[in-house]
PDB file of C-alpha atoms in Angstrom:
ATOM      1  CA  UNK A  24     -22.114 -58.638  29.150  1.00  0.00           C
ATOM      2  CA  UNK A  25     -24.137 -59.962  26.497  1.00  0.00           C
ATOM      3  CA  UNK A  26     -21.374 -61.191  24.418  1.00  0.00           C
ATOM      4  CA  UNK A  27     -17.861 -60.688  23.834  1.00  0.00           C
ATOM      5  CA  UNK A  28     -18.375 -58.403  20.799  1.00  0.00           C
ATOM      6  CA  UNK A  29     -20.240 -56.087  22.582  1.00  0.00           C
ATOM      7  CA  UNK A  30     -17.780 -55.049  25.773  1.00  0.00           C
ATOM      8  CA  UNK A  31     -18.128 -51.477  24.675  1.00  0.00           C
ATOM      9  CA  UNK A  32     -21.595 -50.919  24.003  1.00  0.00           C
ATOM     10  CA  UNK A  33     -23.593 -50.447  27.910  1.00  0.00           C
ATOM     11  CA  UNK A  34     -26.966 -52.009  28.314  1.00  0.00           C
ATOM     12  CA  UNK A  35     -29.602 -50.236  29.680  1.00  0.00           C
ATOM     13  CA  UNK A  36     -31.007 -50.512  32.934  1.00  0.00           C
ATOM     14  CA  UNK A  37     -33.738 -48.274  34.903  1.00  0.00           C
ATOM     15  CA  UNK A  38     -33.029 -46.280  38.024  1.00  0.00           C
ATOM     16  CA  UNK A  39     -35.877 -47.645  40.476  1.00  0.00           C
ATOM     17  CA  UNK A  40     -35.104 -45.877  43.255  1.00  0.00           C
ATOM     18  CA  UNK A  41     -33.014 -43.073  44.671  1.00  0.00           C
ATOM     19  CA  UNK A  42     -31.940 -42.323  48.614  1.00  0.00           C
ATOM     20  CA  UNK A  43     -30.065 -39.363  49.429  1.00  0.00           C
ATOM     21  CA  UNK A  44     -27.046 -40.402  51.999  1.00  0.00           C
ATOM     22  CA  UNK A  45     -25.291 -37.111  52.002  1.00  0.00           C
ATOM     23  CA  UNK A  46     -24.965 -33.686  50.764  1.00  0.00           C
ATOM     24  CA  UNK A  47     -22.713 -35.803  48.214  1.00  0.00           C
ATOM     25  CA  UNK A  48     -23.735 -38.936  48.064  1.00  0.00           C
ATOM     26  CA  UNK A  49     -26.546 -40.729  46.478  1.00  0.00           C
ATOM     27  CA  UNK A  50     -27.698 -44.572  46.985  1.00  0.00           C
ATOM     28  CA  UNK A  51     -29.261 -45.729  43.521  1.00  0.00           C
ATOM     29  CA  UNK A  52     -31.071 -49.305  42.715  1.00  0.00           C
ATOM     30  CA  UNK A  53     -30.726 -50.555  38.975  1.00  0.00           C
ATOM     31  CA  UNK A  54     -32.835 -53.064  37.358  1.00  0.00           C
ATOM     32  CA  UNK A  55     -31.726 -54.203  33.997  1.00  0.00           C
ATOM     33  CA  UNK A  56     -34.133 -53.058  31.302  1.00  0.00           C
ATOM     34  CA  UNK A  57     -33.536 -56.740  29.274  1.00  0.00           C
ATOM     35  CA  UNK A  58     -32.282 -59.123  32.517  1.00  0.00           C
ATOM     36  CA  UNK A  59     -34.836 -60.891  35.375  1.00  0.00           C
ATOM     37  CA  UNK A  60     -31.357 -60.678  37.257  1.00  0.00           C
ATOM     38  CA  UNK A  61     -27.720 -59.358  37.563  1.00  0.00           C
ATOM     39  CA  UNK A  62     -25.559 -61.613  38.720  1.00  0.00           C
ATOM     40  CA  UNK A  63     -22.438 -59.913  41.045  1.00  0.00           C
ATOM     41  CA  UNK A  64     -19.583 -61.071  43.418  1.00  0.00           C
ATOM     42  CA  UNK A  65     -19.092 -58.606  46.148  1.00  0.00           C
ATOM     43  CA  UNK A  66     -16.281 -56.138  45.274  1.00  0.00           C
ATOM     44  CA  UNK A  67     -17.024 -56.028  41.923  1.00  0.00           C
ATOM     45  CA  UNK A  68     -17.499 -52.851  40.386  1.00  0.00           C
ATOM     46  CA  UNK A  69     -20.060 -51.436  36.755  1.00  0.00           C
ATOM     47  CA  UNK A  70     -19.191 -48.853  34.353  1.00  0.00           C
ATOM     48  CA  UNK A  71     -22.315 -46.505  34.653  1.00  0.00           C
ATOM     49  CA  UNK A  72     -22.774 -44.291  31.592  1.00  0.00           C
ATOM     50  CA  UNK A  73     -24.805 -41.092  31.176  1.00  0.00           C
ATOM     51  CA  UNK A  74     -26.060 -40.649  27.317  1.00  0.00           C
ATOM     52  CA  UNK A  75     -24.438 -37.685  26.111  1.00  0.00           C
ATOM     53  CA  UNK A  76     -22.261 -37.335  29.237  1.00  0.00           C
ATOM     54  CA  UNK A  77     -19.516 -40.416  29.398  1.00  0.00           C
ATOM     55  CA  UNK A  78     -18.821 -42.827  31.876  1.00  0.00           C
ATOM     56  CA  UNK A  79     -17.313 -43.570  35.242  1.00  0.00           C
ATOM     57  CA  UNK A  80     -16.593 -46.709  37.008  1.00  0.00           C
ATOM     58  CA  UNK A  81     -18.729 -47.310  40.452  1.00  0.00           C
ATOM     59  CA  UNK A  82     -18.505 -50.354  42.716  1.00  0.00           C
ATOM     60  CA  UNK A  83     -21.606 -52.226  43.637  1.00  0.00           C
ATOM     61  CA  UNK A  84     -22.509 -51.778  47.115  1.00  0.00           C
ATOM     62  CA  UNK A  85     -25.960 -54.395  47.473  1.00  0.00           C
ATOM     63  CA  UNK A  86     -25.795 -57.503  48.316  1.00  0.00           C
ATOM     64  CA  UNK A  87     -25.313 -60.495  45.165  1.00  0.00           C
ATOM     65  CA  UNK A  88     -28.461 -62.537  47.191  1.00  0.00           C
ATOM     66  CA  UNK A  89     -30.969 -59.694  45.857  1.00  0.00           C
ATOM     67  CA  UNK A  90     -30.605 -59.481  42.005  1.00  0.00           C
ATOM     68  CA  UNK A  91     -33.413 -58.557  40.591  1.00  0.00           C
ATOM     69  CA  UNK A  92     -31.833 -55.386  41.732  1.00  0.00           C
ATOM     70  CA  UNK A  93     -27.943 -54.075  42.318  1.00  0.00           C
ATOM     71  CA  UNK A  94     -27.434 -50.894  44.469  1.00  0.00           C
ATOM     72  CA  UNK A  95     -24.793 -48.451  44.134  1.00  0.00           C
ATOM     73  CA  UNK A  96     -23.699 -45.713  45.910  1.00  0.00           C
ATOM     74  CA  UNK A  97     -22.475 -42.340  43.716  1.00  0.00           C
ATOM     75  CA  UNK A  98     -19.830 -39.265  45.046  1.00  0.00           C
ATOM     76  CA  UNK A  99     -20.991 -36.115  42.897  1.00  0.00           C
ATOM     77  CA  UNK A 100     -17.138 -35.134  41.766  1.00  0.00           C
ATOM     78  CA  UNK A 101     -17.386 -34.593  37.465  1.00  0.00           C
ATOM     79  CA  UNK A 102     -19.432 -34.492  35.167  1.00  0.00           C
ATOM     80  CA  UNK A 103     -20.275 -38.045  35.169  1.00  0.00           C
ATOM     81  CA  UNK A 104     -21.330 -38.461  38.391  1.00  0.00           C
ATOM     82  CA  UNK A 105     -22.818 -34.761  38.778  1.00  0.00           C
ATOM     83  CA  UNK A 106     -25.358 -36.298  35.841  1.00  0.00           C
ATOM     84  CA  UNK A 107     -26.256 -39.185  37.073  1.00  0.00           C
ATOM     85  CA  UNK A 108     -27.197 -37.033  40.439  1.00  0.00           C
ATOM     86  CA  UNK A 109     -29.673 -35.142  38.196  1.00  0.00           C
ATOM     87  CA  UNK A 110     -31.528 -38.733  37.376  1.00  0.00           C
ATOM     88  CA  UNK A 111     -34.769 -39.292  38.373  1.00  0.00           C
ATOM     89  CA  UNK A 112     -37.031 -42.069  39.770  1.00  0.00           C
ATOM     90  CA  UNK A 113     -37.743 -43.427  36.452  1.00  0.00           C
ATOM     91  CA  UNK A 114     -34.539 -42.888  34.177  1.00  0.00           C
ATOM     92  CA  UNK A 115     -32.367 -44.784  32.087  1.00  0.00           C
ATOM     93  CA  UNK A 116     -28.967 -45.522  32.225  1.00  0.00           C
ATOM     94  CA  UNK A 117     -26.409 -47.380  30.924  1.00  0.00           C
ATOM     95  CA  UNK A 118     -24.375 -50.356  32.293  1.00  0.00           C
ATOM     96  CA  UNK A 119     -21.467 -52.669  31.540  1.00  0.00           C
ATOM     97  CA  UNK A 120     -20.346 -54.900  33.643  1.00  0.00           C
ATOM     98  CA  UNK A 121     -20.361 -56.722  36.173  1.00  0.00           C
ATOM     99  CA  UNK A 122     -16.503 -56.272  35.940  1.00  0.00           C
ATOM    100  CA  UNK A 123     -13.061 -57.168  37.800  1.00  0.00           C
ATOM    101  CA  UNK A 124     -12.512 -59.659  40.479  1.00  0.00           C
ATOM    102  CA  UNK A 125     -14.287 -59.179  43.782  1.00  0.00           C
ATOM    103  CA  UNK A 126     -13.619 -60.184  47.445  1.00  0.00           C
ATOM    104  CA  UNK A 127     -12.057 -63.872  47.699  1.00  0.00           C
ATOM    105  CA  UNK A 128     -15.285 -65.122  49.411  1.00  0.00           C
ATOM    106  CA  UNK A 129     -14.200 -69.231  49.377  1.00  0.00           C
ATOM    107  CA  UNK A 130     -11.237 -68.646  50.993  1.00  0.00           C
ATOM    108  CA  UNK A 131     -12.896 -66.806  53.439  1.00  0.00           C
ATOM    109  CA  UNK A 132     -15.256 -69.101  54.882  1.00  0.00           C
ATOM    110  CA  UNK A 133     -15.157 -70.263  58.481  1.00  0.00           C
ATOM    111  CA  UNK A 134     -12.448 -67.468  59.165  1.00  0.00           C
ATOM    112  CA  UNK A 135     -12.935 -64.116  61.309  1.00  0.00           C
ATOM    113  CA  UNK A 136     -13.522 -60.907  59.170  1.00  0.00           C
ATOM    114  CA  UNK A 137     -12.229 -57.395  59.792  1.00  0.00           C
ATOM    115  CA  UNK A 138     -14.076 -54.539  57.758  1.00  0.00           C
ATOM    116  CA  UNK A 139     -11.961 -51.140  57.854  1.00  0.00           C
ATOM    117  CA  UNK A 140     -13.600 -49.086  56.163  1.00  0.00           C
ATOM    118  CA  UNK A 141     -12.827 -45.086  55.755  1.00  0.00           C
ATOM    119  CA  UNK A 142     -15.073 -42.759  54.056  1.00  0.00           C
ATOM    120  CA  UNK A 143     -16.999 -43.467  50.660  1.00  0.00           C
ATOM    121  CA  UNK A 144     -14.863 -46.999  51.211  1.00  0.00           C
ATOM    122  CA  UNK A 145     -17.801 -48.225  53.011  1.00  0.00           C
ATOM    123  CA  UNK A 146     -19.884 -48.458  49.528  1.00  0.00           C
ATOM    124  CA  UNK A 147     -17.938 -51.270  47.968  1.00  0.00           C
ATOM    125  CA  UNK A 148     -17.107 -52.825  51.432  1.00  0.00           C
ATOM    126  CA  UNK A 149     -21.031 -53.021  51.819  1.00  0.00           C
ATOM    127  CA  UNK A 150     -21.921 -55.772  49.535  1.00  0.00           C
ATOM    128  CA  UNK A 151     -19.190 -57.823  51.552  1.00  0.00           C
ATOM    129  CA  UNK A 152     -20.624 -56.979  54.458  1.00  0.00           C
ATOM    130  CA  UNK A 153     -24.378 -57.189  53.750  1.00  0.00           C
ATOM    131  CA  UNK A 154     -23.383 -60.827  52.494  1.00  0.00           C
ATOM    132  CA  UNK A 155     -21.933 -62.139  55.400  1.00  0.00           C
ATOM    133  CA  UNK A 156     -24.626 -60.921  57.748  1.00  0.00           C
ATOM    134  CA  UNK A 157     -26.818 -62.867  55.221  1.00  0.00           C
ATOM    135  CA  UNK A 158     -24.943 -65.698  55.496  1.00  0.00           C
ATOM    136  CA  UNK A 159     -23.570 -65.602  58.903  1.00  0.00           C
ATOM    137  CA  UNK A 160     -22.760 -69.047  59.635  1.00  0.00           C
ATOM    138  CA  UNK A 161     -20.404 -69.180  56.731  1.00  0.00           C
ATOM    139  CA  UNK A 162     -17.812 -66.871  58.948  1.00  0.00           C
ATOM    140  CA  UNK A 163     -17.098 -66.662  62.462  1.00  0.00           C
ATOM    141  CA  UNK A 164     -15.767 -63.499  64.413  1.00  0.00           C
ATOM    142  CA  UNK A 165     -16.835 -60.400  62.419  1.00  0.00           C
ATOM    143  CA  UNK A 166     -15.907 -56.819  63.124  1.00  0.00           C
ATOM    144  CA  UNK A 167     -16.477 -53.163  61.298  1.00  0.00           C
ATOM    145  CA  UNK A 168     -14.539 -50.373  61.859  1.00  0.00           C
ATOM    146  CA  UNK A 169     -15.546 -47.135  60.207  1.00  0.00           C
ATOM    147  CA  UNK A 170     -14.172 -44.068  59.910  1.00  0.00           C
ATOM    148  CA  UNK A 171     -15.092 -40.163  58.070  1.00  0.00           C
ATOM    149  CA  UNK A 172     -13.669 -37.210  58.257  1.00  0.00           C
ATOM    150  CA  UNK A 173     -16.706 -35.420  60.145  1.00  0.00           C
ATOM    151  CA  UNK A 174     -20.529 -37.185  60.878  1.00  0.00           C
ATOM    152  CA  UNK A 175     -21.924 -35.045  58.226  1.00  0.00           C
ATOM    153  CA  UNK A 176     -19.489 -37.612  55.562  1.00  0.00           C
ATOM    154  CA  UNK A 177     -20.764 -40.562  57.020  1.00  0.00           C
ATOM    155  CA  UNK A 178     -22.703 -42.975  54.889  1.00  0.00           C
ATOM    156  CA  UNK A 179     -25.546 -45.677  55.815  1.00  0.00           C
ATOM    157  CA  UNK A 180     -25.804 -44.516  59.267  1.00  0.00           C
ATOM    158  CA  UNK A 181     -29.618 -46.049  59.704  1.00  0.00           C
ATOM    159  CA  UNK A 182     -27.984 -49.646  58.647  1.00  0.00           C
ATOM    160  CA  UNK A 183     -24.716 -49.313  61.157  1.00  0.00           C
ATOM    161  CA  UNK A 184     -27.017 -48.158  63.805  1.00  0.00           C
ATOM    162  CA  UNK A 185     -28.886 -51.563  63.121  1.00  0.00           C
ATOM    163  CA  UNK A 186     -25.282 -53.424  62.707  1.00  0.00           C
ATOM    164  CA  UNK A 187     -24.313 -52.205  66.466  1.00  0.00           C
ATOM    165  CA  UNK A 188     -27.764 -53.580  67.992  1.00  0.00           C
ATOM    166  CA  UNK A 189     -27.011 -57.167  67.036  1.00  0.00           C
ATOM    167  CA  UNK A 190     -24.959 -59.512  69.019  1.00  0.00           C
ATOM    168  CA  UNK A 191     -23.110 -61.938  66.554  1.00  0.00           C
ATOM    169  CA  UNK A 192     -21.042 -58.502  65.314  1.00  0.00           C
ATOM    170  CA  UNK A 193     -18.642 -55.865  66.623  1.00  0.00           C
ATOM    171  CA  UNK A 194     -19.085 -52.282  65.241  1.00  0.00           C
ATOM    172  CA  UNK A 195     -17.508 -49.146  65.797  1.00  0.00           C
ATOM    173  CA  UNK A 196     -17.212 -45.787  64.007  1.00  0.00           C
ATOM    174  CA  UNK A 197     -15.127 -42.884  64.469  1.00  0.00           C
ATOM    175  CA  UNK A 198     -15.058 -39.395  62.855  1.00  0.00           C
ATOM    176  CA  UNK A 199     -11.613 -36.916  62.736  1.00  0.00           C
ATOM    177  CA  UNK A 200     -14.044 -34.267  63.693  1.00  0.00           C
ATOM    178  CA  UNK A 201     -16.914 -33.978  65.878  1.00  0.00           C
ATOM    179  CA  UNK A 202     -19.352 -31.372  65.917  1.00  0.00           C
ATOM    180  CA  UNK A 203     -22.338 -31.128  68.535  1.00  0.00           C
ATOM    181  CA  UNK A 204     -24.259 -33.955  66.703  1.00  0.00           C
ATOM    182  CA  UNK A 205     -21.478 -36.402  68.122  1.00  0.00           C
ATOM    183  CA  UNK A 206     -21.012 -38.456  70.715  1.00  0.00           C
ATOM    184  CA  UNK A 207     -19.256 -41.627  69.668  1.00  0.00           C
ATOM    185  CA  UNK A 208     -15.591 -42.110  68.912  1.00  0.00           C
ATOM    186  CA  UNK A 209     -13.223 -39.362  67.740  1.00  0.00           C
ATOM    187  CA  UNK A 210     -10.031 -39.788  65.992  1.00  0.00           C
ATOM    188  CA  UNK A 211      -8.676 -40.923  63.332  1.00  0.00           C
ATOM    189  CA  UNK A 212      -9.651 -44.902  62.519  1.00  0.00           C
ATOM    190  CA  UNK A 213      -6.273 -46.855  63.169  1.00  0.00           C
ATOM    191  CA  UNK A 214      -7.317 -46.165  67.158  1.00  0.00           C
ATOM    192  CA  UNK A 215      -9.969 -48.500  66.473  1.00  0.00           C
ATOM    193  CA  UNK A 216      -7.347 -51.265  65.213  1.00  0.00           C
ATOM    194  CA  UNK A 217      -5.093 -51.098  68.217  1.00  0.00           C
ATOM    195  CA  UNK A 218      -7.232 -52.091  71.317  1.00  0.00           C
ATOM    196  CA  UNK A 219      -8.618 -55.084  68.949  1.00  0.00           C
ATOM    197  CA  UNK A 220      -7.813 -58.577  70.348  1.00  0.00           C
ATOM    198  CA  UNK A 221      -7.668 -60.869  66.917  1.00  0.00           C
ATOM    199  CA  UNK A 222      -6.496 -64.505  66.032  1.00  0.00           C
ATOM    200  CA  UNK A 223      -3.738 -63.523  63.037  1.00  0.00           C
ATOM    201  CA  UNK A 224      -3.928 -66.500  61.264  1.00  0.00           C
ATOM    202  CA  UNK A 225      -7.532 -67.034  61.496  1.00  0.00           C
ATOM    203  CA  UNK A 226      -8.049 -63.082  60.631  1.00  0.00           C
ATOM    204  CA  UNK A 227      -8.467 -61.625  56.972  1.00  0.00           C
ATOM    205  CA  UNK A 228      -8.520 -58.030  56.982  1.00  0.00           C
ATOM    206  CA  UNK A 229     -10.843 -56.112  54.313  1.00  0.00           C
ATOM    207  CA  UNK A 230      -9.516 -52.642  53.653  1.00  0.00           C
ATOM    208  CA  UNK A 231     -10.793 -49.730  51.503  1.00  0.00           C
ATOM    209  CA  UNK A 232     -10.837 -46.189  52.043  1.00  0.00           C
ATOM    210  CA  UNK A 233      -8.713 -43.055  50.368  1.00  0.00           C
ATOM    211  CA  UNK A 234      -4.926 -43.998  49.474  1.00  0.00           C
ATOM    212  CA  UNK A 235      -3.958 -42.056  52.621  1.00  0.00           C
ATOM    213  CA  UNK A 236      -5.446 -44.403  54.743  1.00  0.00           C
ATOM    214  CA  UNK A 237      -3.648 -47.591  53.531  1.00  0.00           C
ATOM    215  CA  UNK A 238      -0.285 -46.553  55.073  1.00  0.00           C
ATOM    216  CA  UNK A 239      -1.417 -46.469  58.430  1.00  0.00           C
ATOM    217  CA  UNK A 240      -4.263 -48.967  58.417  1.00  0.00           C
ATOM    218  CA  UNK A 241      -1.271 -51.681  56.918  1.00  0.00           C
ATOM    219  CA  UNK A 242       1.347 -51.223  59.708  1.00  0.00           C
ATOM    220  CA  UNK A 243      -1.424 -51.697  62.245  1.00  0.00           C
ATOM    221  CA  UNK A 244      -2.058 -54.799  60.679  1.00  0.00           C
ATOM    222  CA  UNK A 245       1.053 -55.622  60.553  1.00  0.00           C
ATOM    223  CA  UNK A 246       1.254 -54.763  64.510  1.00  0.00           C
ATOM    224  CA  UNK A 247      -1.219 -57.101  64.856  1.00  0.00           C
ATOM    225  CA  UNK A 248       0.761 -60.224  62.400  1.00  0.00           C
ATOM    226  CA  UNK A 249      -2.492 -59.848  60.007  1.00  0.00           C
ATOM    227  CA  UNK A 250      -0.546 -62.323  57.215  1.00  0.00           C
ATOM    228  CA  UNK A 251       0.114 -60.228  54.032  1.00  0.00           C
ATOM    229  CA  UNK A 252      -2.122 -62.495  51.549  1.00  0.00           C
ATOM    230  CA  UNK A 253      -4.904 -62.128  54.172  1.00  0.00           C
ATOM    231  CA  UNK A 254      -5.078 -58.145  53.797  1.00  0.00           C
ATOM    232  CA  UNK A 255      -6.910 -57.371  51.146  1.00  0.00           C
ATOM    233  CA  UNK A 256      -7.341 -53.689  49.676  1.00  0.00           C
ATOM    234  CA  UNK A 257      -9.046 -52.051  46.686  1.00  0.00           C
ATOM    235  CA  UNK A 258      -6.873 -49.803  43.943  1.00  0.00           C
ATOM    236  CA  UNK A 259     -10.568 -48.942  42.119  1.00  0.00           C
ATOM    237  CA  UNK A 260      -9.788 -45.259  42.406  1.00  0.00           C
ATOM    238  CA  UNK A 261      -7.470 -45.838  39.154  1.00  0.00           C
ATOM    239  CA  UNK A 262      -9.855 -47.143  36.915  1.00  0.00           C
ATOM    240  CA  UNK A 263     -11.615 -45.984  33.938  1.00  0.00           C
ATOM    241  CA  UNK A 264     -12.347 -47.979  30.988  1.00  0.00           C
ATOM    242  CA  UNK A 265     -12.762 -50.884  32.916  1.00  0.00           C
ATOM    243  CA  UNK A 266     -11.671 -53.883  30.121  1.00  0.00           C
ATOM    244  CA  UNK A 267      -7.815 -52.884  30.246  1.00  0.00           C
ATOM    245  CA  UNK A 268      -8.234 -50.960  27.045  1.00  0.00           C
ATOM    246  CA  UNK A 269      -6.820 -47.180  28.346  1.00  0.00           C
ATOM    247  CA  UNK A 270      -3.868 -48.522  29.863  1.00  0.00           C
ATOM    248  CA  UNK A 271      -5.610 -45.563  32.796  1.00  0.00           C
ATOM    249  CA  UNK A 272      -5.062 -47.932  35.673  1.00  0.00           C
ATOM    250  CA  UNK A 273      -2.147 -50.108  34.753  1.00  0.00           C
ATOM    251  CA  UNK A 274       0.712 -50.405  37.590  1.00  0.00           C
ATOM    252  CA  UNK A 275       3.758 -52.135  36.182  1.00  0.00           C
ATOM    253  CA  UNK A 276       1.726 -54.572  33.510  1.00  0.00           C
ATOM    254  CA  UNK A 277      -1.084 -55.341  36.257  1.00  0.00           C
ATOM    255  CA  UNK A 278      -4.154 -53.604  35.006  1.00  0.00           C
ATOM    256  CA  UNK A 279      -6.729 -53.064  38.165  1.00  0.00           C
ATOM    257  CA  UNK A 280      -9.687 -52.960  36.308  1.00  0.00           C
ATOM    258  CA  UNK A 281      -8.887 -56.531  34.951  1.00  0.00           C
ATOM    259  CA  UNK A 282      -6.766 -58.341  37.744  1.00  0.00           C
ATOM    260  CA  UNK A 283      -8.650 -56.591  40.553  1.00  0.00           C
ATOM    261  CA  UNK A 284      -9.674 -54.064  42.026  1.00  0.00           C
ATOM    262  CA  UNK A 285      -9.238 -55.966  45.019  1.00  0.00           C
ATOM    263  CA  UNK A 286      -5.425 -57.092  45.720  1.00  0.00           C
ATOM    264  CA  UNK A 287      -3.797 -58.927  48.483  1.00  0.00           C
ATOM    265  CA  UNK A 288      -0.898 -56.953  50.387  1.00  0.00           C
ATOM    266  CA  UNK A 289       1.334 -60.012  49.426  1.00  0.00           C
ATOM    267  CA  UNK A 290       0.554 -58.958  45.573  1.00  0.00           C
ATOM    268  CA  UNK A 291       0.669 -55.070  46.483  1.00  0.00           C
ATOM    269  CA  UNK A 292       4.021 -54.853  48.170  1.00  0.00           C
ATOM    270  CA  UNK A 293       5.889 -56.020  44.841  1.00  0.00           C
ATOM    271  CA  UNK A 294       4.462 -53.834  42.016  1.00  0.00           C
ATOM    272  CA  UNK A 295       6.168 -50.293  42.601  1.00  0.00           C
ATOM    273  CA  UNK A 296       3.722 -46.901  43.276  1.00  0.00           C
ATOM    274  CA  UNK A 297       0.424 -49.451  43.677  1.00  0.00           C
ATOM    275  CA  UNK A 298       0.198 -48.020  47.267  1.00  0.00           C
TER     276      UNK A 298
END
């Protein structure tokens, strides 16, 4: 943000490109209108407004090494988002941010990384991940597991296709429903967690997906003795002002948008209804 004063108004930045990913998604890149650059942690998320429309808060999903540009990835589900799917090539829109605390990248390094990633979870879990094949020698064992309900949900497929053909990562995606497209795994994406041989201590977990998910995903982790401060999930469906003004995503005095999105399990497991 420009300055502290100015936390509510957005500055504008110009929609340079849009991809189509789904029949719901859409990937967009930004470039600030008034910035060379836009500087970003991974896991951090923007508040992307719509003039006339409002605002909604979406997690970055490029990587922070590229920032003449920032990517993110958009579910059409309100009016919001349903108006920013109408932009063009061209537009303007507003931004404030970068905001909340994103993946804990120093303590990271030199340790083995385990992506889970379940549906439109994979857009935030991205910039993690596009970062550590950038810097690869920073971490050592990586593996991505990703699941959607059916291959018609699944996002980036032309980038995990390119993920699978290299040799320093493991990658594996699963859908709960085939159709005759499909010929990869099938079932639901704790399978993928079981057969996995990991080091525990050595191991921190990355997890984000729909709420559903977390239950499951968390005792296989536990299964496996994943410690509780190296699991580390995202709350960002809660959020909506983003400065810890609305009270929206507050969880027993811990406001998301401010103190995370992106919790350890150690922190999760002691505020009440987080999970």
């Amino acid at each position: 943000m420009k300055n502290s004063a100015s936390v509510y108004l957005p500055e504008i930045a110009e929609v340079v490109s849009i991809r189509n990913l789904t029949d719901r998604e859409k990937y967009l890149e930004l470039r600030m209108k008034e910035k060379n650059e836009f500087t970003f942690h991974p896991g951090q998320f923007v508040q992307l407004s719509v003039f006339g429309i409002g605002e909604a808060p979406i997690s970055i999903s490029s990587s922070p090494s590229h920032n003449t540009v920032f990517g993110v990835c958009v579910r059409k589900m309100g009016d919001v988002t349903s108006a920013i799917h109408r932009l063009e090539e061209g537009s303007f829109i507003g931004v404030r941010g970068p905001l909340g605390h994103g993946f804990p990248i120093e303590e990271m390094k030199g340790r083995d990384l385990l992506f889970v990633a379940g549906g439109l979870g994979l857009a935030p879990l991205r910039s993690m991940i596009r970062y550590v094949l950038e810097k690869r020698d920073y971490f050592r064992r990586v593996t991505i597991l990703y699941g959607a309900k059916n291959p018609g949900e699944l996002l980036f497929m032309d980038e995990i296709e390119a993920w699978k053909e290299r040799k320093d990562i493991d990658v594996n995606v699963t859908v709960d429903n085939a159709d005759g497209t499909w010929s990869g795994d099938l079932g639901v994406i704790t399978r993928l967690i079981s057969p996995l041989q990991l080091a525990p201590s050595d191991t921190y977990a990355l997890v984000v997906g729909p709420p559903v998910m977390y239950k499951y995903v968390l005792l296989e982790l536990q299964i496996k003795h994943i410690p509780e401060d190296q699991i580390i999930l995202s709350l960002e469906r809660r959020m909506k002002c983003g400065i810890g003004k609305c009270g929206h995503c507050q969880v027993n005095g811990v406001y998301v948008c401010l103190d995370g999105p992106k919790f350890s399990y150690h922190t999760l497991k002691f505020l009440p209804e987080a999970l």
